[in-house]
PDB file of C-alpha atoms and ligand atoms in Angstrom:
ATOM      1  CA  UNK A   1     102.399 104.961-102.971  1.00 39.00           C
ATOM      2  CA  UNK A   2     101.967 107.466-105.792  1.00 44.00           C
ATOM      3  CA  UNK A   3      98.410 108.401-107.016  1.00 48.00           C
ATOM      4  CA  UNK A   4      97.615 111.193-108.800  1.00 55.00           C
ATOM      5  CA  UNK A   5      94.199 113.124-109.956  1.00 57.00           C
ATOM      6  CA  UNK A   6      94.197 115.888-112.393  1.00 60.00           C
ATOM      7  CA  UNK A   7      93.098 119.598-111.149  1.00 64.00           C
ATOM      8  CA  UNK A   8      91.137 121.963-113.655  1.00 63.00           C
ATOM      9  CA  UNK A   9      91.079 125.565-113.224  1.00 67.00           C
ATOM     10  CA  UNK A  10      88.812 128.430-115.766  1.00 69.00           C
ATOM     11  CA  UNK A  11      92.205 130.676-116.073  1.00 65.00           C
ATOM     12  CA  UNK A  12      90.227 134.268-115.642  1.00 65.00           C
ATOM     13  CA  UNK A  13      92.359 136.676-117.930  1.00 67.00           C
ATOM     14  CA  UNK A  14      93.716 133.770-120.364  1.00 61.00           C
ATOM     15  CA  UNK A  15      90.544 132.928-120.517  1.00 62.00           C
ATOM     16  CA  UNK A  16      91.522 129.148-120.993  1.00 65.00           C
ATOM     17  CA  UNK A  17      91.720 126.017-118.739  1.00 67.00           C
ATOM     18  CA  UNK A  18      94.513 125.346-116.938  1.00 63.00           C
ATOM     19  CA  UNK A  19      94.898 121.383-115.889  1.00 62.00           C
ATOM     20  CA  UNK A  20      97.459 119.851-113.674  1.00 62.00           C
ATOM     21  CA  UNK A  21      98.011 116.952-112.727  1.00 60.00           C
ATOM     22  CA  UNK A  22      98.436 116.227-108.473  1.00 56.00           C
ATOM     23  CA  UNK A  23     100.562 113.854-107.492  1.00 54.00           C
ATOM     24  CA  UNK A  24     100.261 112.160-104.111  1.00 51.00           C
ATOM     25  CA  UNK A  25     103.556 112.192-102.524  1.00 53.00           C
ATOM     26  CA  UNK A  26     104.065 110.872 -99.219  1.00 55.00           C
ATOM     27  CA  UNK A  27     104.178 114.707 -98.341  1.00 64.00           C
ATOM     28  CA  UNK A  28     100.871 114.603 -99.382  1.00 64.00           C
ATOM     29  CA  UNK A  29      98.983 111.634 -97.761  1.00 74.00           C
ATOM     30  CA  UNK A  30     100.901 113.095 -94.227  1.00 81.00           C
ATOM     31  CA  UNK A  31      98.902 116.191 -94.733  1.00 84.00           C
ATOM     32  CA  UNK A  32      95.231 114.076 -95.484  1.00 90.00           C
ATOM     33  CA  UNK A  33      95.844 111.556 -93.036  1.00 95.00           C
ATOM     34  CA  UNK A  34      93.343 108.578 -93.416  1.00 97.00           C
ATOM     35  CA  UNK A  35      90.356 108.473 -91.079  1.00 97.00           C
ATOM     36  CA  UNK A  36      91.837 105.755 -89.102  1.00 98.00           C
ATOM     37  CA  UNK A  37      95.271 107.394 -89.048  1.00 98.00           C
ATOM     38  CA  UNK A  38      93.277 110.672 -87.719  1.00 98.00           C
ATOM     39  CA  UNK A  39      91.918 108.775 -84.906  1.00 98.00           C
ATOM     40  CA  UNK A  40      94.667 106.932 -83.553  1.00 98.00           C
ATOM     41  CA  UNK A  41      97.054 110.396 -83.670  1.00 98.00           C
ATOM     42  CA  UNK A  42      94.852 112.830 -82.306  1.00 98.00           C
ATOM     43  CA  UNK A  43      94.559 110.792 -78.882  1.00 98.00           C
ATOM     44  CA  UNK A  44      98.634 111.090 -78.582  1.00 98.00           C
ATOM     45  CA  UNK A  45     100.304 113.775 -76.852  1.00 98.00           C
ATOM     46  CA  UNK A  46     102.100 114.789 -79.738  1.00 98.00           C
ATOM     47  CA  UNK A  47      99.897 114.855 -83.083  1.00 98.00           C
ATOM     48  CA  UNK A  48     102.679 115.685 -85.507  1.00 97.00           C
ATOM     49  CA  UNK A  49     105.121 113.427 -84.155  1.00 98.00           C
ATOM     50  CA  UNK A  50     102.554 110.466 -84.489  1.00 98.00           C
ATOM     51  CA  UNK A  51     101.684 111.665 -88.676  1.00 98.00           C
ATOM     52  CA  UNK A  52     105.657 111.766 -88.883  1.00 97.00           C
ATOM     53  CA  UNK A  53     106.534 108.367 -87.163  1.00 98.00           C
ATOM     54  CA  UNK A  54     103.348 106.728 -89.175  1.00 98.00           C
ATOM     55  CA  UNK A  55     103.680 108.243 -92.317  1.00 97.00           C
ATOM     56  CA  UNK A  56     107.306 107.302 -92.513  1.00 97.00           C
ATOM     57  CA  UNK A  57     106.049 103.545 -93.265  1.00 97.00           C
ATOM     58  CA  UNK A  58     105.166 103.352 -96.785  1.00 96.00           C
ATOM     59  CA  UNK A  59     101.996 101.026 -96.332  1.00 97.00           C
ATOM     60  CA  UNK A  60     100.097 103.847 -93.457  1.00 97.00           C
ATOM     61  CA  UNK A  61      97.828 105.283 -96.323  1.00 96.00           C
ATOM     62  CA  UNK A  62      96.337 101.746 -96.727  1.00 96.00           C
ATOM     63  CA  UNK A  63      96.745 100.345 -93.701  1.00 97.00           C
ATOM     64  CA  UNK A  64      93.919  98.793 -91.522  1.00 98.00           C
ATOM     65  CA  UNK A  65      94.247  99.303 -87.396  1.00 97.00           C
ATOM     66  CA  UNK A  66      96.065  95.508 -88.173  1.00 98.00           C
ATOM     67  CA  UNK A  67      98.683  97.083 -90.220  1.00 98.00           C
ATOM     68  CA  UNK A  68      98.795  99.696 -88.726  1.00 98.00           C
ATOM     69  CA  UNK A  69      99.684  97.922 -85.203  1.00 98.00           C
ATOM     70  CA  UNK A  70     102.434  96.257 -87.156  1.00 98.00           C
ATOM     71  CA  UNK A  71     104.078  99.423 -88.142  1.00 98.00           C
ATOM     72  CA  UNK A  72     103.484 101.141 -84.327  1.00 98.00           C
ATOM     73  CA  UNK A  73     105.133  98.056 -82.585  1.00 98.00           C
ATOM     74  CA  UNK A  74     107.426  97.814 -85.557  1.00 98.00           C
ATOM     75  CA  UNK A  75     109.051 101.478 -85.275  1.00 98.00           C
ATOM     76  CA  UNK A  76     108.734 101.122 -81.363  1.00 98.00           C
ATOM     77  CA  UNK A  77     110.956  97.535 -81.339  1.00 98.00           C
ATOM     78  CA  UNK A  78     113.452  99.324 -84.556  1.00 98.00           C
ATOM     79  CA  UNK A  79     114.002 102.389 -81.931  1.00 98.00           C
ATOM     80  CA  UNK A  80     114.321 100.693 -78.912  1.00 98.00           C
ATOM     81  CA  UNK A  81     117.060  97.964 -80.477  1.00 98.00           C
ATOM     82  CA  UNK A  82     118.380 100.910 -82.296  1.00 98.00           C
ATOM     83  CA  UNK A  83     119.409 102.725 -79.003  1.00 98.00           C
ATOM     84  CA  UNK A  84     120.555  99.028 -77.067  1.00 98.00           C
ATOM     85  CA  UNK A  85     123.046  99.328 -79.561  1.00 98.00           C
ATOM     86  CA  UNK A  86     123.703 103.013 -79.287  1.00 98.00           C
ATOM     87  CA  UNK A  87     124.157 102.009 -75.057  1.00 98.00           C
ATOM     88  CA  UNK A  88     127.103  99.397 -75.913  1.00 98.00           C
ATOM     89  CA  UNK A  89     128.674 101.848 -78.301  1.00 97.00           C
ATOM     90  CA  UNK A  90     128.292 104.379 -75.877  1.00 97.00           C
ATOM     91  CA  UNK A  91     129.809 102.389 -73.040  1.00 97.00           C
ATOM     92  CA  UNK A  92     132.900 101.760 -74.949  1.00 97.00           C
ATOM     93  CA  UNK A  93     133.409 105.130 -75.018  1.00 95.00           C
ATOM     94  CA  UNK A  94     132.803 106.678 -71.203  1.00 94.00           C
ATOM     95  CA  UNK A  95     135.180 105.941 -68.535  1.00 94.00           C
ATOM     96  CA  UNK A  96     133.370 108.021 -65.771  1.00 93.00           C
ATOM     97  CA  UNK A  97     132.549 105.453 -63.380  1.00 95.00           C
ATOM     98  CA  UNK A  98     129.030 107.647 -63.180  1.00 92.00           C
ATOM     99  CA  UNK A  99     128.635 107.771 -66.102  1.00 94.00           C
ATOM    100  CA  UNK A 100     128.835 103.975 -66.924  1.00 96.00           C
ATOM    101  CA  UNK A 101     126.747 103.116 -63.783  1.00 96.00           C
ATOM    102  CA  UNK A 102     123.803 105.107 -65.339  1.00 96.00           C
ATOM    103  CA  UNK A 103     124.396 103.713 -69.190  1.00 97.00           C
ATOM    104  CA  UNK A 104     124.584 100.088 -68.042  1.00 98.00           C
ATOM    105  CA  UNK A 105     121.244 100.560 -65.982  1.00 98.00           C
ATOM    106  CA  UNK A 106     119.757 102.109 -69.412  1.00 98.00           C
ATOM    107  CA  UNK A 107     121.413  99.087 -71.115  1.00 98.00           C
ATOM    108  CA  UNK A 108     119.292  96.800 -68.642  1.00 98.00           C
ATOM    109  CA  UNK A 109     116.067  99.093 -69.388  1.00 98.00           C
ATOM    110  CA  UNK A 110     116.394  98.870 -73.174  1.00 98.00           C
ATOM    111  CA  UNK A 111     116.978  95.102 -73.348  1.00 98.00           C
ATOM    112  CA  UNK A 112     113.649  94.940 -71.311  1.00 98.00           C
ATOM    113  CA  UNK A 113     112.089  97.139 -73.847  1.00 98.00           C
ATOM    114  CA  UNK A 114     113.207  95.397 -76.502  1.00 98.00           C
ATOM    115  CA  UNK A 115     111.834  91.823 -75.155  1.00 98.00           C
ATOM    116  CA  UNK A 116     108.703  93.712 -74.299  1.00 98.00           C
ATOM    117  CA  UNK A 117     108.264  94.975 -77.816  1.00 98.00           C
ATOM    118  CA  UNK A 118     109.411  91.508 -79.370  1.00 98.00           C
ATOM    119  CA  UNK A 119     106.653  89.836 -77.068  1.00 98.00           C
ATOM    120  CA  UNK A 120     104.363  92.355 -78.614  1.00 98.00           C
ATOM    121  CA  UNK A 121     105.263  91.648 -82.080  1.00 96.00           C
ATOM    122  CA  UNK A 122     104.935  88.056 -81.686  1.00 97.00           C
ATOM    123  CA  UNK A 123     101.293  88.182 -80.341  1.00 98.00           C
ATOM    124  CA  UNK A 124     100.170  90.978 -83.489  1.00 98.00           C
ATOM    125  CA  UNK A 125     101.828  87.282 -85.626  1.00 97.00           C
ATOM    126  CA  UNK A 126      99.294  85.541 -83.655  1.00 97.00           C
ATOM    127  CA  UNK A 127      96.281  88.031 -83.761  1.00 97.00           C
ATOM    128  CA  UNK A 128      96.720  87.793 -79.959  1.00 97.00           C
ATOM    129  CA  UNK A 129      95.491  91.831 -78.928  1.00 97.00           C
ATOM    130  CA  UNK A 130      94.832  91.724 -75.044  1.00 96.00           C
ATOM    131  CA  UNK A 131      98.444  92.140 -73.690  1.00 97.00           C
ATOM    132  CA  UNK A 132      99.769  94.449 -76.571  1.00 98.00           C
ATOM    133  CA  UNK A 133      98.543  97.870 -74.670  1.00 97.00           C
ATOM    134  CA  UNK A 134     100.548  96.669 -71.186  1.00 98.00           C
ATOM    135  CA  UNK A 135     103.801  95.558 -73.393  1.00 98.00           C
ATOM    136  CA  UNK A 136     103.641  98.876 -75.006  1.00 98.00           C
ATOM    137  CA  UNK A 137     103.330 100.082 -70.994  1.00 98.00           C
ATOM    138  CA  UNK A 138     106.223  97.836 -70.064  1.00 98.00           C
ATOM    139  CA  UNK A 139     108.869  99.652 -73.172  1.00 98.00           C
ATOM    140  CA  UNK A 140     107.708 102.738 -71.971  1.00 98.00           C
ATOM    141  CA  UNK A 141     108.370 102.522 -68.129  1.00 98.00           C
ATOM    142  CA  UNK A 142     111.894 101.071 -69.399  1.00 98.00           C
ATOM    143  CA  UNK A 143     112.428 104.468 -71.197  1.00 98.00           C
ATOM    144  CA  UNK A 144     111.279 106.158 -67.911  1.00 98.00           C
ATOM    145  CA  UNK A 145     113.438 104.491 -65.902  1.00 98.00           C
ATOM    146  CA  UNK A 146     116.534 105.142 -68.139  1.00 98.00           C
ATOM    147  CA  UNK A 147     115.527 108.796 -68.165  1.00 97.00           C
ATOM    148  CA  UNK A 148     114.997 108.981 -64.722  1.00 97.00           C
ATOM    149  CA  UNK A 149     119.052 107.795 -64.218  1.00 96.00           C
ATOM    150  CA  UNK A 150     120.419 110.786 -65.278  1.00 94.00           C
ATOM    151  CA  UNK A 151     118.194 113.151 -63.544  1.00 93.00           C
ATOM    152  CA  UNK A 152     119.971 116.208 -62.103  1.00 90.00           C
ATOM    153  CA  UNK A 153     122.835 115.665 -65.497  1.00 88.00           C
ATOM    154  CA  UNK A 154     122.488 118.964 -67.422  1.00 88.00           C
ATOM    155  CA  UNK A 155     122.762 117.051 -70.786  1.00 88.00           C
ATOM    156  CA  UNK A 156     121.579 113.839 -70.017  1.00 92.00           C
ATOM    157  CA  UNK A 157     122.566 111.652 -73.016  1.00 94.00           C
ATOM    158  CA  UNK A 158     119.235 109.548 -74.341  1.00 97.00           C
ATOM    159  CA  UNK A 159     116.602 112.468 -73.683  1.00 97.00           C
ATOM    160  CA  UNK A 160     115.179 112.339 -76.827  1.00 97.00           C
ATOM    161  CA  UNK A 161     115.798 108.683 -77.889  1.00 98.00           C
ATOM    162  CA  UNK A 162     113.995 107.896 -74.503  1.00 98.00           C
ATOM    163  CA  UNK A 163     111.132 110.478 -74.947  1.00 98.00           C
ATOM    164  CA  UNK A 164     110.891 108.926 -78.743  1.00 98.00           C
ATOM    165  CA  UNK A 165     110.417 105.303 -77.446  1.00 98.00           C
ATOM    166  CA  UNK A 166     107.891 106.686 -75.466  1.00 98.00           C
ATOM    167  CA  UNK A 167     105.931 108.123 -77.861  1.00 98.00           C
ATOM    168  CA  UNK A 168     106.056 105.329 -79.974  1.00 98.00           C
ATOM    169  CA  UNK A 169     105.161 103.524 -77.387  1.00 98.00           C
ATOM    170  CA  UNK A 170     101.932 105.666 -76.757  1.00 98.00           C
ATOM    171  CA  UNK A 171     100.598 105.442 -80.200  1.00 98.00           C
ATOM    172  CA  UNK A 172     101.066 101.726 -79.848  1.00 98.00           C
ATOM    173  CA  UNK A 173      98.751 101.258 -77.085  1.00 98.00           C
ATOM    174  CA  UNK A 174      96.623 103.434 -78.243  1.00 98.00           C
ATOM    175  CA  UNK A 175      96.036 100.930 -81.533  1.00 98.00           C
ATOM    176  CA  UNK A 176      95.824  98.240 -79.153  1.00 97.00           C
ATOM    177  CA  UNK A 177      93.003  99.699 -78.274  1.00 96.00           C
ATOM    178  CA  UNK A 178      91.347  99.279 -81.351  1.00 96.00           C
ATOM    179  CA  UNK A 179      91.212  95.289 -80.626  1.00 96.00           C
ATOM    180  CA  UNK A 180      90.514  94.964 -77.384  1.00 92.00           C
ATOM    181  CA  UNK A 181      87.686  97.796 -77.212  1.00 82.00           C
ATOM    182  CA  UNK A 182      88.552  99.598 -73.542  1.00 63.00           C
ATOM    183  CA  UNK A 183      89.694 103.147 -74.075  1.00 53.00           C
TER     184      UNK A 183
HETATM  185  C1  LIG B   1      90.331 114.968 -81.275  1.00 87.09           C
HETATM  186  O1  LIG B   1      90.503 115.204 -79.882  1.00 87.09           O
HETATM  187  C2  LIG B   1      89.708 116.236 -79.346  1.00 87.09           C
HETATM  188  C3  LIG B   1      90.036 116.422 -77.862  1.00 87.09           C
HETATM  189  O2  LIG B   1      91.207 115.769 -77.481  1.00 87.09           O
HETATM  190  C4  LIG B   1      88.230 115.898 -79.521  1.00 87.09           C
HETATM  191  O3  LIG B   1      87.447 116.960 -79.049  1.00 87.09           O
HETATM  192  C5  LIG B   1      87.942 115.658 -80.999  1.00 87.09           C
HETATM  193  O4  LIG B   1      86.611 115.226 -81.161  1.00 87.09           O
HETATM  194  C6  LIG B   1      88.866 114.609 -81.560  1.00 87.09           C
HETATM  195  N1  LIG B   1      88.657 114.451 -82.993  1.00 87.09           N
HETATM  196  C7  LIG B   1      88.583 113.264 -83.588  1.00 87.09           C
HETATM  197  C8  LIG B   1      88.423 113.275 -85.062  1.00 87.09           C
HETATM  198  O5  LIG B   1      88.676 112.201 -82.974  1.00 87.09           O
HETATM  199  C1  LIG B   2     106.043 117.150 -81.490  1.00 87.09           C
HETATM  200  O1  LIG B   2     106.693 116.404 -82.476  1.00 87.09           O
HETATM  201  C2  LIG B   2     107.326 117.191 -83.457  1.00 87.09           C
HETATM  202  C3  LIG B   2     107.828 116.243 -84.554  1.00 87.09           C
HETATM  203  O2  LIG B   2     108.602 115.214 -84.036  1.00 87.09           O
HETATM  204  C4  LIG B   2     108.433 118.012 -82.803  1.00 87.09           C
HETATM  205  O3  LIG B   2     109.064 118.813 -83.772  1.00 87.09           O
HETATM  206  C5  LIG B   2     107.818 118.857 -81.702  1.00 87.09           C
HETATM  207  O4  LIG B   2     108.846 119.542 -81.016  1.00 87.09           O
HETATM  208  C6  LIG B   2     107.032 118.009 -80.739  1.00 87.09           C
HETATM  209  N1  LIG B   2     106.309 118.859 -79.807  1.00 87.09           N
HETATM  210  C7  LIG B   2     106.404 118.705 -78.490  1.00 87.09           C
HETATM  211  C8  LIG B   2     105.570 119.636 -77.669  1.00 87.09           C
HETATM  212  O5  LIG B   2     107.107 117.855 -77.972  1.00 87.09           O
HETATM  213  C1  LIG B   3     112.924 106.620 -83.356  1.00 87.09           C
HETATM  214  O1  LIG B   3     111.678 106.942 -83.980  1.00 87.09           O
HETATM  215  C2  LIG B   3     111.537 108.305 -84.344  1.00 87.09           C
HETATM  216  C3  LIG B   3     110.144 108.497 -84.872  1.00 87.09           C
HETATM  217  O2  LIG B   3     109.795 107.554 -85.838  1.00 87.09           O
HETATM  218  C4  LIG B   3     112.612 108.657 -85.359  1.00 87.09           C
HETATM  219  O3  LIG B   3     112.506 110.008 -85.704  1.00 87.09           O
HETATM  220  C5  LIG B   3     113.978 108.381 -84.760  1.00 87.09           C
HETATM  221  O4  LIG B   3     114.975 108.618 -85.720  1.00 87.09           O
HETATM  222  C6  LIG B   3     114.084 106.949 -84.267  1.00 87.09           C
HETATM  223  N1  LIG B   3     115.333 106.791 -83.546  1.00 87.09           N
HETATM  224  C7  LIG B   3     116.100 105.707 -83.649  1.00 87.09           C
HETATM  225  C8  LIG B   3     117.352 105.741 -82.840  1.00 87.09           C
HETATM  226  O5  LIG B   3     115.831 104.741 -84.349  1.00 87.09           O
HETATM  227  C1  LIG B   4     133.144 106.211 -79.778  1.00 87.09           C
HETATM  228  O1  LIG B   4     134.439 106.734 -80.076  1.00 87.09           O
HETATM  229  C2  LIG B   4     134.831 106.569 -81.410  1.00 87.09           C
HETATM  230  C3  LIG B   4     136.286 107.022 -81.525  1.00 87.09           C
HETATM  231  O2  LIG B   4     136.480 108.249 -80.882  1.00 87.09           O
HETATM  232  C4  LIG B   4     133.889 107.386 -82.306  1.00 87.09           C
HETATM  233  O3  LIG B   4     134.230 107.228 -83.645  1.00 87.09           O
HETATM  234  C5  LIG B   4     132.461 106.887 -82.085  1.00 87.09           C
HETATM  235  O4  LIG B   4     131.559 107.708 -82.824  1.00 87.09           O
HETATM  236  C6  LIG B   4     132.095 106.939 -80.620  1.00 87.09           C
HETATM  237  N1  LIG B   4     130.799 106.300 -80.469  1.00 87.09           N
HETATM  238  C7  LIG B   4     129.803 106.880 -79.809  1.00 87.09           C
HETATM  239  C8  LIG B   4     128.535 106.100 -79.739  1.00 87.09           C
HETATM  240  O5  LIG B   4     129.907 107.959 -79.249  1.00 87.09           O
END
């Protein structure tokens, strides 16, 4: 994703021009975000968390609200499967009967989450828009509901993989919104 454009400056003392050239990084396009990019991020709770998650996808400076629904659903379905996994690994691990009551609940919320967000990803294949803002809803009321199992634990264990699927989930519906016009 590398472009570049050259900078001229009149060096005052030297008295001679100075030219670099710019390179777009990555770093770069995350601090210009497109117009589109702009749009979708400033209606999330968390602005810089939505330029992160985005910008982390290679094809975001150039990507239409299409694309760019493939890379929202994309990150939300790689998270949520992600943390299934992290559940099972987790569960091999705890013996507190609690403990594993409140994982294999989470275990049932992510697998929901993950169908949800699979659904979702089949319909973007099929330029089918209308149910991809209550599918994002669906993968984020599974993070909820994991969350909410270990309220009252002082550390509980998924906080911020759960509060990350939400978000994800957030900017996602907020692209779907792009298709289907309500906002
Ligand atoms: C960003 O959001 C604020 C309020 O949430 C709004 O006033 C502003 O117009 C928005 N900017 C763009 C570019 O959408
Ligand atoms: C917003 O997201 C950024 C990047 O992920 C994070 O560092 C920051 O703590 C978040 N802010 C809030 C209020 O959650
Ligand atoms: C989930 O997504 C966020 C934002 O893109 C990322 O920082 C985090 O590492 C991801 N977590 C997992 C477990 O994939
Ligand atoms: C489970 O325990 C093994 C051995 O102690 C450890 O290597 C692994 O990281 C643990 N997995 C998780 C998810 O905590």
């Amino acid at each position: 994703m590398a472009g570049h454009h050259s900078l001229c400056i009149l060096h005052p003392s030297l008295g001679f021009l100075l030219c670099f050239i710019l390179i777009h990084s990555s770093l770069a396009a995350i601090n210009e975000p497109t117009e589109l990019v702009d749009k979708v991020c400033n209606q999330t709770s968390n602005y810089t968390f939505c330029l992160e998650s985005l910008y982390s996808d290679s094809r975001t400076p150039d990507a239409d609200p299409y694309t760019l629904a493939f890379i929202s659903f994309g990150l939300a379905y790689t998270n949520a499967s992600n943390t299934r996994d992290f559940i099972a690994e987790l569960l091999k691990n705890t013996s507190s009967q609690d403990d594993r009551h409140h994982l294999k609940r989470c275990g049932h919320d992510y697998q929901k989450a993950v169908s949800a967000l699979e659904e979702a990803y089949d319909d973007l294949n099929s330029e089918t828009f209308f149910e991809l803002a209550k599918l994002a809803g669906h993968a984020s009321k599974a993070s909820d509901h994991c969350q909410a199992a270990f309220k009252g634990t002082s550390s509980p264990p998924l906080a911020r993989r759960n509060h990350d699927l939400k978000s994800l989930c957030e900017i996602g519906a907020i692209i779907a919104k792009l298709f289907t016009g309500s906002s």
